[in-house]
Short mmCIF file of C-alpha atoms in Angstrom, two decimals:
data_model
loop_
_atom_site.label_atom_id
_atom_site.label_comp_id
_atom_site.label_asym_id
_atom_site.label_seq_id
_atom_site.Cartn_x
_atom_site.Cartn_y
_atom_site.Cartn_z
CA MET A 1 0.00 0.00 0.00
CA ASP A 2 2.75 2.47 0.96
CA GLU A 3 4.57 1.39 -2.13
CA LEU A 4 1.64 2.40 -4.36
CA ILE A 5 1.41 5.80 -2.70
CA GLN A 6 5.13 6.27 -3.10
CA LYS A 7 4.91 5.34 -6.79
CA ILE A 8 2.08 7.82 -7.45
CA SER A 9 4.15 10.59 -5.92
CA VAL A 10 7.13 9.68 -8.12
CA CYS A 11 4.94 9.53 -11.26
CA VAL A 12 3.62 13.03 -10.59
CA GLU A 13 7.07 14.41 -9.88
CA ARG A 14 8.59 12.80 -12.98
CA GLY A 15 5.60 13.49 -15.24
CA LYS A 16 4.74 9.86 -15.97
CA ILE A 17 1.12 10.06 -17.10
CA ASN A 18 0.20 6.51 -18.03
CA LYS A 19 1.68 3.25 -19.25
CA THR A 20 1.80 4.26 -22.92
CA SER A 21 3.27 7.75 -22.43
CA PRO A 22 6.89 7.84 -23.63
CA PHE A 23 8.04 10.45 -21.11
CA PRO A 24 10.27 10.14 -19.10
CA GLY A 25 12.41 7.77 -21.13
CA ASP A 26 13.64 5.70 -18.21
CA MET A 27 10.04 4.84 -17.13
CA LYS A 28 8.89 3.60 -20.54
CA GLY A 29 6.38 0.75 -20.30
CA GLN A 30 5.84 1.17 -16.57
CA ASP A 31 2.47 1.96 -14.99
CA GLY A 32 1.86 5.71 -14.76
CA ALA A 33 -0.14 8.03 -12.52
CA ASP A 34 -3.35 6.91 -14.21
CA GLU A 35 -2.99 3.13 -13.64
CA LEU A 36 -1.47 3.44 -10.17
CA THR A 37 -4.25 5.71 -8.89
CA LYS A 38 -6.83 3.23 -10.09
CA GLN A 39 -4.96 0.39 -8.39
CA ALA A 40 -4.72 2.41 -5.18
CA LEU A 41 -8.46 3.11 -5.13
CA ASP A 42 -9.16 -0.58 -5.88
CA ALA A 43 -6.96 -1.46 -2.91
CA SER A 44 -9.16 0.83 -0.78
CA ILE A 45 -6.47 3.40 -0.17
CA GLY A 46 -8.17 6.63 0.89
CA PRO A 47 -8.52 9.37 -1.74
CA ASP A 48 -7.13 11.85 0.76
CA GLU A 49 -3.98 9.79 1.02
CA ILE A 50 -3.67 9.65 -2.76
CA LEU A 51 -4.15 13.41 -2.90
CA LEU A 52 -1.34 13.88 -0.40
CA ALA A 53 0.94 11.74 -2.58
CA CYS A 54 0.00 13.93 -5.54
CA ASN A 55 0.69 17.10 -3.52
CA ASP A 56 4.03 15.67 -2.47
CA GLY A 57 5.11 14.97 -6.06
CA MET A 58 3.96 18.37 -7.26
CA HIS A 59 5.69 20.05 -4.33
CA LYS A 60 8.97 18.35 -5.18
CA ILE A 61 8.88 19.25 -8.87
CA GLY A 62 7.79 22.80 -8.00
CA GLU A 63 10.82 23.16 -5.74
CA ARG A 64 13.16 21.78 -8.37
CA PHE A 65 11.68 24.25 -10.88
CA GLY A 66 12.28 27.07 -8.40
CA ARG A 67 15.91 25.96 -8.13
CA ASN A 68 16.31 25.93 -11.97
CA GLU A 69 17.01 22.21 -11.94
CA VAL A 70 14.09 21.52 -14.27
CA PHE A 71 12.25 23.81 -16.70
CA VAL A 72 8.80 24.45 -18.12
CA PRO A 73 8.53 21.15 -20.06
CA GLU A 74 9.15 19.02 -16.96
CA LEU A 75 6.69 21.07 -14.94
CA LEU A 76 4.03 20.73 -17.63
CA MET A 77 4.48 16.96 -17.79
CA ALA A 78 4.18 16.75 -14.00
CA ALA A 79 0.97 18.75 -14.20
CA LYS A 80 -0.35 16.35 -16.85
CA ALA A 81 0.42 13.38 -14.60
CA MET A 82 -1.29 15.17 -11.73
CA ASN A 83 -4.36 15.70 -13.89
CA ALA A 84 -4.45 11.94 -14.51
CA VAL A 85 -4.61 11.40 -10.74
CA MET A 86 -7.18 14.15 -10.25
CA ALA A 87 -9.49 12.65 -12.88
CA HIS A 88 -9.90 9.63 -10.57
CA LEU A 89 -10.32 11.79 -7.45
CA LYS A 90 -12.94 14.19 -8.89
CA PRO A 91 -15.93 12.20 -7.58
CA PHE A 92 -14.50 12.31 -4.06
CA PHE A 93 -14.07 16.07 -4.24
CA LYS A 94 -17.66 16.39 -5.44
CA ALA A 95 -18.90 14.20 -2.58
CA GLY A 96 -16.90 16.28 -0.10
CA VAL A 97 -14.76 13.34 1.03
CA VAL A 98 -11.63 15.31 0.25
CA LYS A 99 -11.41 19.04 0.73
CA PRO A 100 -9.12 21.62 -0.89
CA LYS A 101 -6.82 23.75 1.28
CA GLY A 102 -8.55 26.88 0.08
CA LYS A 103 -9.64 28.82 -2.98
CA PHE A 104 -7.36 30.70 -5.34
CA ILE A 105 -8.88 33.05 -7.95
CA LEU A 106 -6.40 33.50 -10.79
CA GLY A 107 -6.22 35.44 -14.05
CA THR A 108 -4.05 37.42 -16.48
CA VAL A 109 -4.93 41.11 -16.16
CA ALA A 110 -6.87 43.21 -18.66
CA GLY A 111 -5.08 43.88 -21.93
CA ASP A 112 -2.73 40.91 -21.61
CA LEU A 113 -3.37 37.70 -23.52
CA HIS A 114 -0.46 35.63 -22.25
CA ASP A 115 -1.40 32.49 -20.40
CA ILE A 116 1.64 30.19 -20.18
CA GLY A 117 2.88 31.57 -16.85
CA LYS A 118 -0.62 31.82 -15.44
CA ASN A 119 -1.37 28.22 -16.44
CA LEU A 120 1.81 26.94 -14.81
CA VAL A 121 0.85 28.64 -11.55
CA SER A 122 -2.68 27.28 -11.86
CA MET A 123 -1.46 23.69 -12.29
CA VAL A 124 1.13 23.77 -9.52
CA VAL A 125 -1.23 25.44 -7.05
CA GLU A 126 -3.95 22.91 -7.84
CA GLY A 127 -1.42 20.12 -7.51
CA ASN A 128 -0.62 21.35 -4.04
CA GLY A 129 -4.20 20.86 -2.93
CA TRP A 130 -5.88 24.19 -3.65
CA GLN A 131 -9.05 24.80 -5.58
CA VAL A 132 -8.18 27.08 -8.48
CA ILE A 133 -10.78 29.34 -10.08
CA ASP A 134 -9.08 30.27 -13.34
CA LEU A 135 -10.67 33.31 -15.01
CA GLY A 136 -8.42 33.10 -18.09
CA VAL A 137 -6.69 36.00 -19.85
CA ASP A 138 -7.57 39.68 -20.39
CA VAL A 139 -9.58 39.68 -17.12
CA LYS A 140 -11.11 43.03 -16.16
CA SER A 141 -11.28 44.11 -12.50
CA ILE A 142 -15.04 43.73 -12.45
CA LYS A 143 -14.72 40.04 -13.26
CA PHE A 144 -12.33 39.49 -10.37
CA ILE A 145 -14.65 41.42 -8.07
CA GLU A 146 -17.67 39.35 -9.11
CA LYS A 147 -15.80 36.12 -8.39
CA ILE A 148 -14.56 37.39 -5.03
CA LYS A 149 -18.18 38.22 -4.12
CA GLU A 150 -19.09 34.58 -4.81
CA ASN A 151 -16.01 33.30 -2.98
CA PRO A 152 -15.19 35.80 -0.23
CA ASP A 153 -12.78 33.39 1.47
CA SER A 154 -10.43 33.22 -1.51
CA ILE A 155 -6.96 34.57 -2.27
CA VAL A 156 -6.36 36.34 -5.59
CA GLY A 157 -3.50 35.90 -8.08
CA LEU A 158 -2.76 38.33 -10.93
CA SER A 159 -0.46 37.61 -13.87
CA ALA A 160 1.06 39.87 -16.56
CA LEU A 161 3.72 39.35 -19.18
CA LEU A 162 3.73 42.66 -21.00
CA THR A 163 5.55 45.62 -19.56
CA THR A 164 2.66 47.69 -20.86
CA THR A 165 0.03 45.88 -18.77
CA MET A 166 1.76 46.45 -15.44
CA ALA A 167 -0.25 49.64 -15.08
CA ASN A 168 -3.46 47.64 -15.53
CA MET A 169 -2.27 45.27 -12.82
CA ALA A 170 -1.83 48.15 -10.39
CA LYS A 171 -5.29 49.45 -11.30
CA THR A 172 -6.82 46.00 -10.79
CA ILE A 173 -5.26 45.74 -7.33
CA GLN A 174 -6.61 49.18 -6.38
CA GLU A 175 -10.10 48.38 -7.57
CA ILE A 176 -10.23 45.00 -5.83
CA LYS A 177 -8.80 46.44 -2.61
CA SER A 178 -11.23 49.36 -2.53
CA GLU A 179 -14.10 46.85 -2.58
CA PHE A 180 -12.43 44.16 -0.43
CA PRO A 181 -9.72 45.79 1.71
CA SER A 182 -8.74 42.57 3.47
CA ILE A 183 -8.46 40.29 0.46
CA LYS A 184 -4.92 39.04 -0.16
CA ILE A 185 -3.45 39.52 -3.64
CA ILE A 186 -0.29 37.96 -5.04
CA VAL A 187 1.22 38.99 -8.39
CA GLY A 188 3.68 37.43 -10.81
CA GLY A 189 5.02 37.64 -14.34
CA ALA A 190 8.17 38.36 -16.31
CA PRO A 191 8.33 42.16 -15.94
CA LEU A 192 7.59 42.09 -12.18
CA SER A 193 9.74 42.16 -9.09
CA MET A 194 9.13 42.28 -5.33
CA LYS A 195 9.68 46.02 -5.53
CA ALA A 196 7.16 46.52 -8.32
CA ALA A 197 4.65 44.36 -6.42
CA GLU A 198 5.03 46.50 -3.30
CA GLU A 199 4.72 49.67 -5.35
CA MET A 200 1.41 48.37 -6.74
CA GLY A 201 0.03 47.49 -3.32
CA ALA A 202 0.08 43.70 -3.74
CA ASP A 203 0.47 41.51 -0.66
CA GLY A 204 2.90 39.15 -2.28
CA TYR A 205 5.08 38.42 -5.27
CA ALA A 206 6.37 35.11 -6.57
CA SER A 207 8.94 34.60 -9.32
CA ASN A 208 7.86 30.98 -9.85
CA PRO A 209 4.79 28.77 -9.20
CA GLN A 210 6.20 27.19 -6.04
CA GLY A 211 6.63 30.67 -4.62
CA ALA A 212 2.90 31.21 -5.12
CA VAL A 213 2.14 27.96 -3.27
CA GLU A 214 4.32 29.04 -0.35
CA PHE A 215 2.54 32.39 -0.21
CA LEU A 216 -0.86 30.67 -0.22
CA ASN A 217 0.14 28.20 2.48
CA GLN A 218 1.40 31.06 4.63
CA MET A 219 -1.79 33.07 4.13
CA SER A 220 -3.98 30.10 5.01
CA LEU A 221 -2.04 29.65 8.26
CA CYS A 222 -2.57 33.32 9.12
CA ALA A 223 -6.30 33.12 8.53
CA MET B 1 19.06 40.23 -54.35
CA LYS B 2 20.53 41.74 -51.17
CA SER B 3 22.24 39.32 -48.82
CA LEU B 4 22.90 39.83 -45.11
CA LEU B 5 25.49 37.05 -45.21
CA SER B 6 27.54 38.68 -47.96
CA GLU B 7 27.41 42.05 -46.14
CA ILE B 8 28.70 40.36 -43.01
CA LYS B 9 31.41 38.57 -44.98
CA LYS B 10 32.84 41.96 -45.87
CA GLY B 11 33.80 42.14 -42.22
CA LYS B 12 31.42 44.94 -41.26
CA ALA B 13 29.27 44.94 -38.14
CA LEU B 14 25.70 45.94 -38.96
CA VAL B 15 23.11 47.94 -37.03
CA SER B 16 19.55 46.69 -36.57
CA ASP B 17 16.52 48.54 -35.26
CA GLY B 18 15.03 49.03 -31.77
CA ALA B 19 11.73 48.28 -30.05
CA TRP B 20 8.41 48.12 -31.88
CA GLY B 21 5.95 46.96 -29.22
CA THR B 22 6.80 49.50 -26.53
CA PHE B 23 7.03 52.19 -29.27
CA LEU B 24 3.54 51.35 -30.58
CA HIS B 25 2.16 51.68 -27.05
CA LYS B 26 3.79 55.09 -26.77
CA ARG B 27 1.93 56.10 -29.92
CA GLY B 28 -1.38 55.02 -28.45
CA LEU B 29 -1.78 51.27 -28.99
CA GLN B 30 -3.93 50.11 -26.08
CA PRO B 31 -3.24 46.94 -24.10
CA GLY B 32 -5.48 44.27 -25.60
CA GLU B 33 -5.43 45.79 -29.08
CA CYS B 34 -3.92 43.77 -31.92
CA PRO B 35 -0.61 45.46 -32.89
CA GLU B 36 -0.64 43.96 -36.40
CA LEU B 37 -4.05 45.49 -37.15
CA TRP B 38 -2.34 48.88 -36.88
CA ASN B 39 -0.64 48.08 -40.21
CA LEU B 40 -4.03 48.90 -41.74
CA THR B 41 -5.71 51.21 -39.24
CA HIS B 42 -2.69 53.30 -38.18
CA ARG B 43 -0.36 52.94 -41.15
CA GLU B 44 1.28 56.35 -40.60
CA ASP B 45 2.21 55.50 -37.01
CA VAL B 46 3.77 52.19 -38.00
CA PHE B 47 5.56 53.88 -40.89
CA ALA B 48 6.87 56.59 -38.56
CA ILE B 49 8.42 53.95 -36.28
CA ALA B 50 10.06 52.16 -39.19
CA LYS B 51 11.34 55.42 -40.66
CA SER B 52 12.69 56.67 -37.32
CA TYR B 53 15.06 53.69 -37.14
CA ILE B 54 16.27 54.21 -40.71
CA ASP B 55 16.87 57.89 -39.89
CA ALA B 56 18.73 56.84 -36.74
CA GLY B 57 21.27 54.98 -38.86
CA ALA B 58 20.06 51.37 -38.83
CA ASP B 59 21.20 49.15 -41.70
CA MET B 60 18.08 47.06 -41.34
CA ILE B 61 14.62 47.29 -39.84
CA LEU B 62 12.10 44.65 -38.87
CA THR B 63 8.35 44.62 -39.53
CA ASN B 64 5.27 45.04 -37.34
CA SER B 65 4.35 41.36 -37.64
CA PHE B 66 5.71 39.77 -34.45
CA GLY B 67 2.28 38.36 -33.55
CA GLY B 68 1.35 37.59 -37.16
CA HIS B 69 1.07 33.80 -36.85
CA PRO B 70 -2.56 32.86 -37.58
CA LEU B 71 -2.85 31.10 -34.19
CA LYS B 72 -1.88 34.36 -32.48
CA LEU B 73 -4.13 36.50 -34.66
CA ALA B 74 -6.99 34.14 -33.79
CA HIS B 75 -7.08 35.76 -30.30
CA TYR B 76 -8.49 38.82 -32.07
CA ASP B 77 -10.54 36.87 -34.64
CA LEU B 78 -8.11 38.11 -37.28
CA ASN B 79 -6.65 34.78 -38.40
CA GLU B 80 -8.54 35.03 -41.68
CA ARG B 81 -6.53 38.17 -42.41
CA THR B 82 -3.07 36.69 -41.81
CA ILE B 83 -1.83 37.32 -45.35
CA GLU B 84 -3.23 40.85 -45.56
CA LEU B 85 -1.76 41.96 -42.20
CA ASN B 86 1.69 40.46 -42.75
CA LYS B 87 1.94 41.74 -46.29
CA ALA B 88 1.00 45.24 -45.11
CA ALA B 89 3.64 45.04 -42.35
CA ALA B 90 6.32 44.21 -44.92
CA ALA B 91 5.20 46.89 -47.35
CA ILE B 92 5.35 49.62 -44.68
CA SER B 93 8.90 48.71 -43.64
CA ARG B 94 9.95 48.35 -47.28
CA GLU B 95 8.71 51.83 -48.06
CA ALA B 96 10.54 53.26 -45.03
CA ALA B 97 13.77 51.37 -45.76
CA GLY B 98 14.00 52.12 -49.45
CA ASP B 99 16.17 49.89 -51.59
CA ASP B 100 19.49 50.36 -49.86
CA HIS B 101 18.50 49.08 -46.42
CA PHE B 102 17.46 45.60 -45.36
CA VAL B 103 13.98 44.63 -44.22
CA LEU B 104 13.62 41.56 -41.98
CA GLY B 105 10.15 40.06 -41.60
CA SER B 106 9.50 39.50 -37.88
CA MET B 107 7.92 36.20 -36.79
CA GLY B 108 7.35 35.66 -33.04
CA PRO B 109 6.10 32.56 -31.23
CA SER B 110 2.64 31.21 -31.97
CA GLY B 111 1.72 31.27 -28.29
CA VAL B 112 0.81 27.59 -28.18
CA MET B 113 2.96 24.71 -27.01
CA LEU B 114 3.58 21.63 -29.08
CA MET B 115 4.36 19.45 -26.09
CA MET B 116 0.97 20.18 -24.53
CA GLY B 117 -0.75 18.78 -27.59
CA GLU B 118 -2.51 22.13 -28.14
CA VAL B 119 -1.44 22.16 -31.77
CA SER B 120 -0.02 19.79 -34.38
CA GLU B 121 3.40 20.27 -35.97
CA GLN B 122 1.71 20.59 -39.34
CA GLU B 123 -0.65 23.35 -38.18
CA LEU B 124 2.24 25.26 -36.66
CA PHE B 125 4.35 24.83 -39.82
CA ASP B 126 1.55 25.90 -42.16
CA GLY B 127 0.91 29.05 -40.13
CA PHE B 128 4.56 30.11 -40.21
CA ALA B 129 4.78 29.29 -43.93
CA ILE B 130 1.74 31.45 -44.75
CA GLN B 131 3.12 34.29 -42.64
CA ALA B 132 6.61 34.09 -44.19
CA GLU B 133 5.27 33.98 -47.72
CA ALA B 134 3.06 37.03 -47.10
CA LEU B 135 6.06 38.90 -45.67
CA LYS B 136 8.08 38.02 -48.75
CA ASN B 137 5.30 39.19 -51.04
CA GLY B 138 5.21 42.45 -49.08
CA GLY B 139 8.87 42.96 -49.90
CA VAL B 140 11.14 41.70 -47.08
CA ASP B 141 14.76 40.66 -47.78
CA ALA B 142 14.97 38.08 -45.00
CA ILE B 143 12.91 36.50 -42.22
CA CYS B 144 13.68 36.98 -38.51
CA VAL B 145 12.21 34.30 -36.23
CA GLU B 146 12.52 35.81 -32.77
CA THR B 147 11.86 35.53 -29.02
CA MET B 148 11.81 31.74 -29.26
CA SER B 149 12.18 29.54 -26.20
CA ALA B 150 11.38 26.02 -27.49
CA VAL B 151 13.60 24.17 -29.94
CA ASP B 152 10.69 22.36 -31.62
CA GLU B 153 8.70 25.50 -32.45
CA ALA B 154 11.77 27.47 -33.57
CA SER B 155 12.94 24.66 -35.86
CA ILE B 156 9.50 24.44 -37.43
CA ALA B 157 9.38 28.22 -37.95
CA VAL B 158 12.84 28.29 -39.56
CA LYS B 159 12.04 25.34 -41.83
CA ALA B 160 8.70 26.87 -42.83
CA ALA B 161 10.32 30.25 -43.59
CA LYS B 162 13.06 28.61 -45.67
CA GLU B 163 10.68 26.39 -47.57
CA ALA B 164 8.09 29.10 -48.25
CA THR B 165 10.47 31.92 -49.19
CA GLY B 166 13.99 30.68 -49.93
CA LEU B 167 15.21 33.89 -48.21
CA GLU B 168 17.93 34.16 -45.58
CA VAL B 169 16.58 33.31 -42.13
CA VAL B 170 17.67 34.77 -38.81
CA CYS B 171 16.56 33.04 -35.60
CA THR B 172 16.99 34.39 -32.08
CA PHE B 173 16.03 32.95 -28.70
CA THR B 174 15.34 34.68 -25.38
CA PHE B 175 17.65 33.51 -22.60
CA GLU B 176 17.58 34.11 -18.87
CA LYS B 177 20.48 33.86 -16.54
CA LYS B 178 19.95 30.87 -14.28
CA MET B 179 21.78 29.77 -11.20
CA GLY B 180 25.46 29.00 -11.72
CA ASP B 181 25.74 31.71 -14.41
CA HIS B 182 24.27 29.47 -17.08
CA TYR B 183 21.91 30.82 -19.70
CA ARG B 184 18.75 28.94 -20.63
CA THR B 185 15.37 29.78 -22.12
CA MET B 186 12.22 29.26 -20.04
CA MET B 187 11.96 25.86 -21.72
CA GLY B 188 15.43 25.00 -20.48
CA VAL B 189 17.24 25.37 -23.82
CA THR B 190 20.95 26.35 -23.69
CA PRO B 191 22.64 28.49 -26.36
CA LEU B 192 24.41 25.35 -27.61
CA GLU B 193 21.14 23.40 -27.92
CA MET B 194 19.56 26.35 -29.71
CA ALA B 195 22.40 26.74 -32.22
CA THR B 196 22.59 23.05 -32.99
CA ALA B 197 18.87 22.73 -33.64
CA ILE B 198 18.18 25.88 -35.64
CA LYS B 199 21.27 25.62 -37.83
CA ASP B 200 20.15 22.10 -38.60
CA ALA B 201 16.73 23.54 -39.51
CA GLY B 202 18.40 25.96 -41.92
CA ALA B 203 18.98 29.22 -40.00
CA ASP B 204 21.69 31.41 -41.57
CA ILE B 205 22.13 33.79 -38.65
CA ILE B 206 21.56 32.96 -34.97
CA GLY B 207 21.42 34.96 -31.78
CA ALA B 208 19.44 36.33 -28.87
CA ASN B 209 16.80 38.99 -28.29
CA CYS B 210 14.87 40.56 -25.41
CA GLY B 211 16.33 39.41 -22.07
CA ASN B 212 17.66 41.42 -19.17
CA GLY B 213 19.90 44.03 -20.71
CA PHE B 214 23.12 44.56 -22.58
CA GLU B 215 25.55 43.15 -20.04
CA GLN B 216 23.94 39.71 -20.23
CA MET B 217 23.89 39.83 -24.05
CA ILE B 218 27.68 40.14 -24.03
CA GLU B 219 27.87 36.97 -21.93
CA ILE B 220 25.46 35.16 -24.27
CA VAL B 221 27.54 36.10 -27.34
CA ARG B 222 30.64 34.85 -25.51
CA ASP B 223 28.81 31.59 -24.77
CA ILE B 224 27.79 31.12 -28.43
CA ARG B 225 31.31 31.93 -29.64
CA SER B 226 32.77 29.30 -27.28
CA PHE B 227 31.36 26.58 -29.54
CA ASP B 228 30.64 28.36 -32.84
CA ASN B 229 33.14 30.64 -34.49
CA SER B 230 31.57 31.01 -37.90
CA THR B 231 27.77 31.47 -37.84
CA PRO B 232 26.89 35.19 -37.82
CA VAL B 233 25.31 36.35 -34.54
CA LEU B 234 22.54 38.95 -34.18
CA ILE B 235 21.64 40.59 -30.88
CA HIS B 236 18.50 42.60 -30.09
CA ALA B 237 18.97 43.72 -26.47
CA ASN B 238 16.37 45.15 -24.09
CA ALA B 239 17.15 48.46 -22.44
CA GLY B 240 17.46 46.54 -19.18
CA LEU B 241 14.73 44.97 -17.08
CA PRO B 242 11.78 47.35 -16.79
CA ILE B 243 11.21 49.11 -13.50
CA TYR B 244 7.67 49.92 -12.41
CA LYS B 245 7.42 53.21 -10.56
CA ASP B 246 4.66 55.73 -9.93
CA GLY B 247 2.35 54.12 -12.47
CA GLN B 248 5.00 54.16 -15.18
CA THR B 249 7.18 51.47 -16.70
CA VAL B 250 10.73 52.69 -17.16
CA PHE B 251 13.64 50.94 -18.91
CA PRO B 252 16.86 51.74 -17.09
CA GLU B 253 19.53 51.52 -19.82
CA THR B 254 20.23 54.79 -21.63
CA PRO B 255 21.61 55.13 -25.18
CA GLU B 256 24.97 56.13 -23.70
CA MET B 257 25.09 53.03 -21.49
CA MET B 258 24.47 50.77 -24.46
CA ALA B 259 26.91 52.61 -26.73
CA ALA B 260 29.63 52.23 -24.11
CA ARG B 261 29.45 48.44 -24.38
CA ILE B 262 29.37 48.11 -28.17
CA ASN B 263 33.10 47.56 -28.46
CA ASP B 264 32.95 44.70 -25.97
CA ILE B 265 30.11 42.89 -27.70
CA LEU B 266 31.83 43.26 -31.09
CA LYS B 267 35.04 41.90 -29.61
CA CYS B 268 33.11 38.89 -28.36
CA GLY B 269 32.03 38.21 -31.92
CA ALA B 270 28.58 39.72 -32.50
CA ASN B 271 27.87 40.74 -36.11
CA ILE B 272 24.55 42.59 -35.98
CA ILE B 273 23.48 44.76 -33.01
CA GLY B 274 20.07 46.25 -32.37
CA GLY B 275 17.57 46.75 -29.57
CA CYS B 276 14.45 45.11 -28.17
CA CYS B 277 11.87 46.27 -25.57
CA GLY B 278 12.46 49.79 -24.29
CA THR B 279 15.06 50.82 -26.87
CA THR B 280 14.36 53.93 -28.97
CA PRO B 281 15.75 55.59 -32.11
CA GLU B 282 18.14 57.43 -29.75
CA HIS B 283 19.52 54.07 -28.60
CA ILE B 284 19.98 52.96 -32.20
CA GLN B 285 21.59 56.25 -33.16
CA ALA B 286 24.09 55.90 -30.31
CA ILE B 287 24.82 52.27 -31.28
CA ALA B 288 25.21 53.18 -34.98
CA LYS B 289 27.59 56.03 -34.17
CA GLU B 290 29.76 53.66 -32.17
CA ILE B 291 29.73 50.87 -34.78
CA LYS B 292 30.45 53.16 -37.71
CA LYS B 293 33.37 54.89 -36.00
#
């Protein structure tokens, strides 16, 4: 039983989706996240335990990404493997057997259509046990505000790639904060820095997805 | 037919142009607007940018077609107008450059990732081929595939450009400095991996664009020259990493700062120098003055 859990965690970390997926090369022909999760559920291993294994694998790859040991392709494959696990766990989430750590509302700010960075954050945060409400790209303040109204206990993440949309990010923060002064907002994206985030009035900045997870975990402890 | 390669063989360093995107925004392009549509709706503004770089002393200018891949234009429901928009981009730069300067047709990433299965290799290839052909028909002398981070997409773009146009093809990647002083793209590609793959795909000139300023570009050129002494290298450097202050985005590197490092980058083996985000005609003028000394 422990061995299965261990294997699921490794599959997520290494991005091994299922038996037929060719990546990574050294795990060719072996069972992947998909088969192992099914076996674990058949062996009556609790979905919460499987989720923890998934979180563990995602946490490890997120840390390695933060240390520049692996890059976007490895992180994307890990996220795909995680999705294979999650597909089996969905019914348990729906039934309330397993619960997310919290809610994270995420989007690329108005005027910016870039979604690669935002999607990476979305996948890693979800893989670490959070419910992600992804509003997509070119998201106006009003859309964030509407979602926060529906989910007042959430934390908000804003992404931007263009240097020209940083001003929109600052505006979005102001408009959200004027409606919900206590809501926590974290920002990220290529043109940003901790200094720029502070200047805009954000509560946090992360240069990589794992940094966002750490911010969220910290915030949920404070709450 | 003009040839960048034969110009470079004469032993001269050449000057390229500066930023287009940040310049368009200065002239009123709104975030969320399609920059390539301006080739039709704001032709004079686009022409003014192109002309300002020629007047500043550039030997070559690019085109306002960075986001002209049909998959990118689809964000604005403009994919049906791929040929029209790219051809217009080329024609504007051609008019500004006249016959004695080079025009390089800009092709940026498609915005979708092959490895995620979002797109097929064929679809990606066809898009780049259509774009490159339209740029050629609009009058460009060469194609410049730029801001690439993935080897698979860049190789497809270079192959498509070669096959569709037969023109000289430049290809540049965007590198970041990672821990241990190594340069890699966000997809983890090293300068060596880039050069190997895109030369194999048919690129005539390789290099780097965007990034975190001139200092790092010198290191990247040095890296490329440590394994490749012959392929011409083009650099389009940002004016540093943007700083956000008081509601404004400011690029920290001045024309003087860039000009002061031209000698060093030429010594390291760069052949064509220009700017990327945040650089202006003043930057290009300062660079040109230094190179043509």
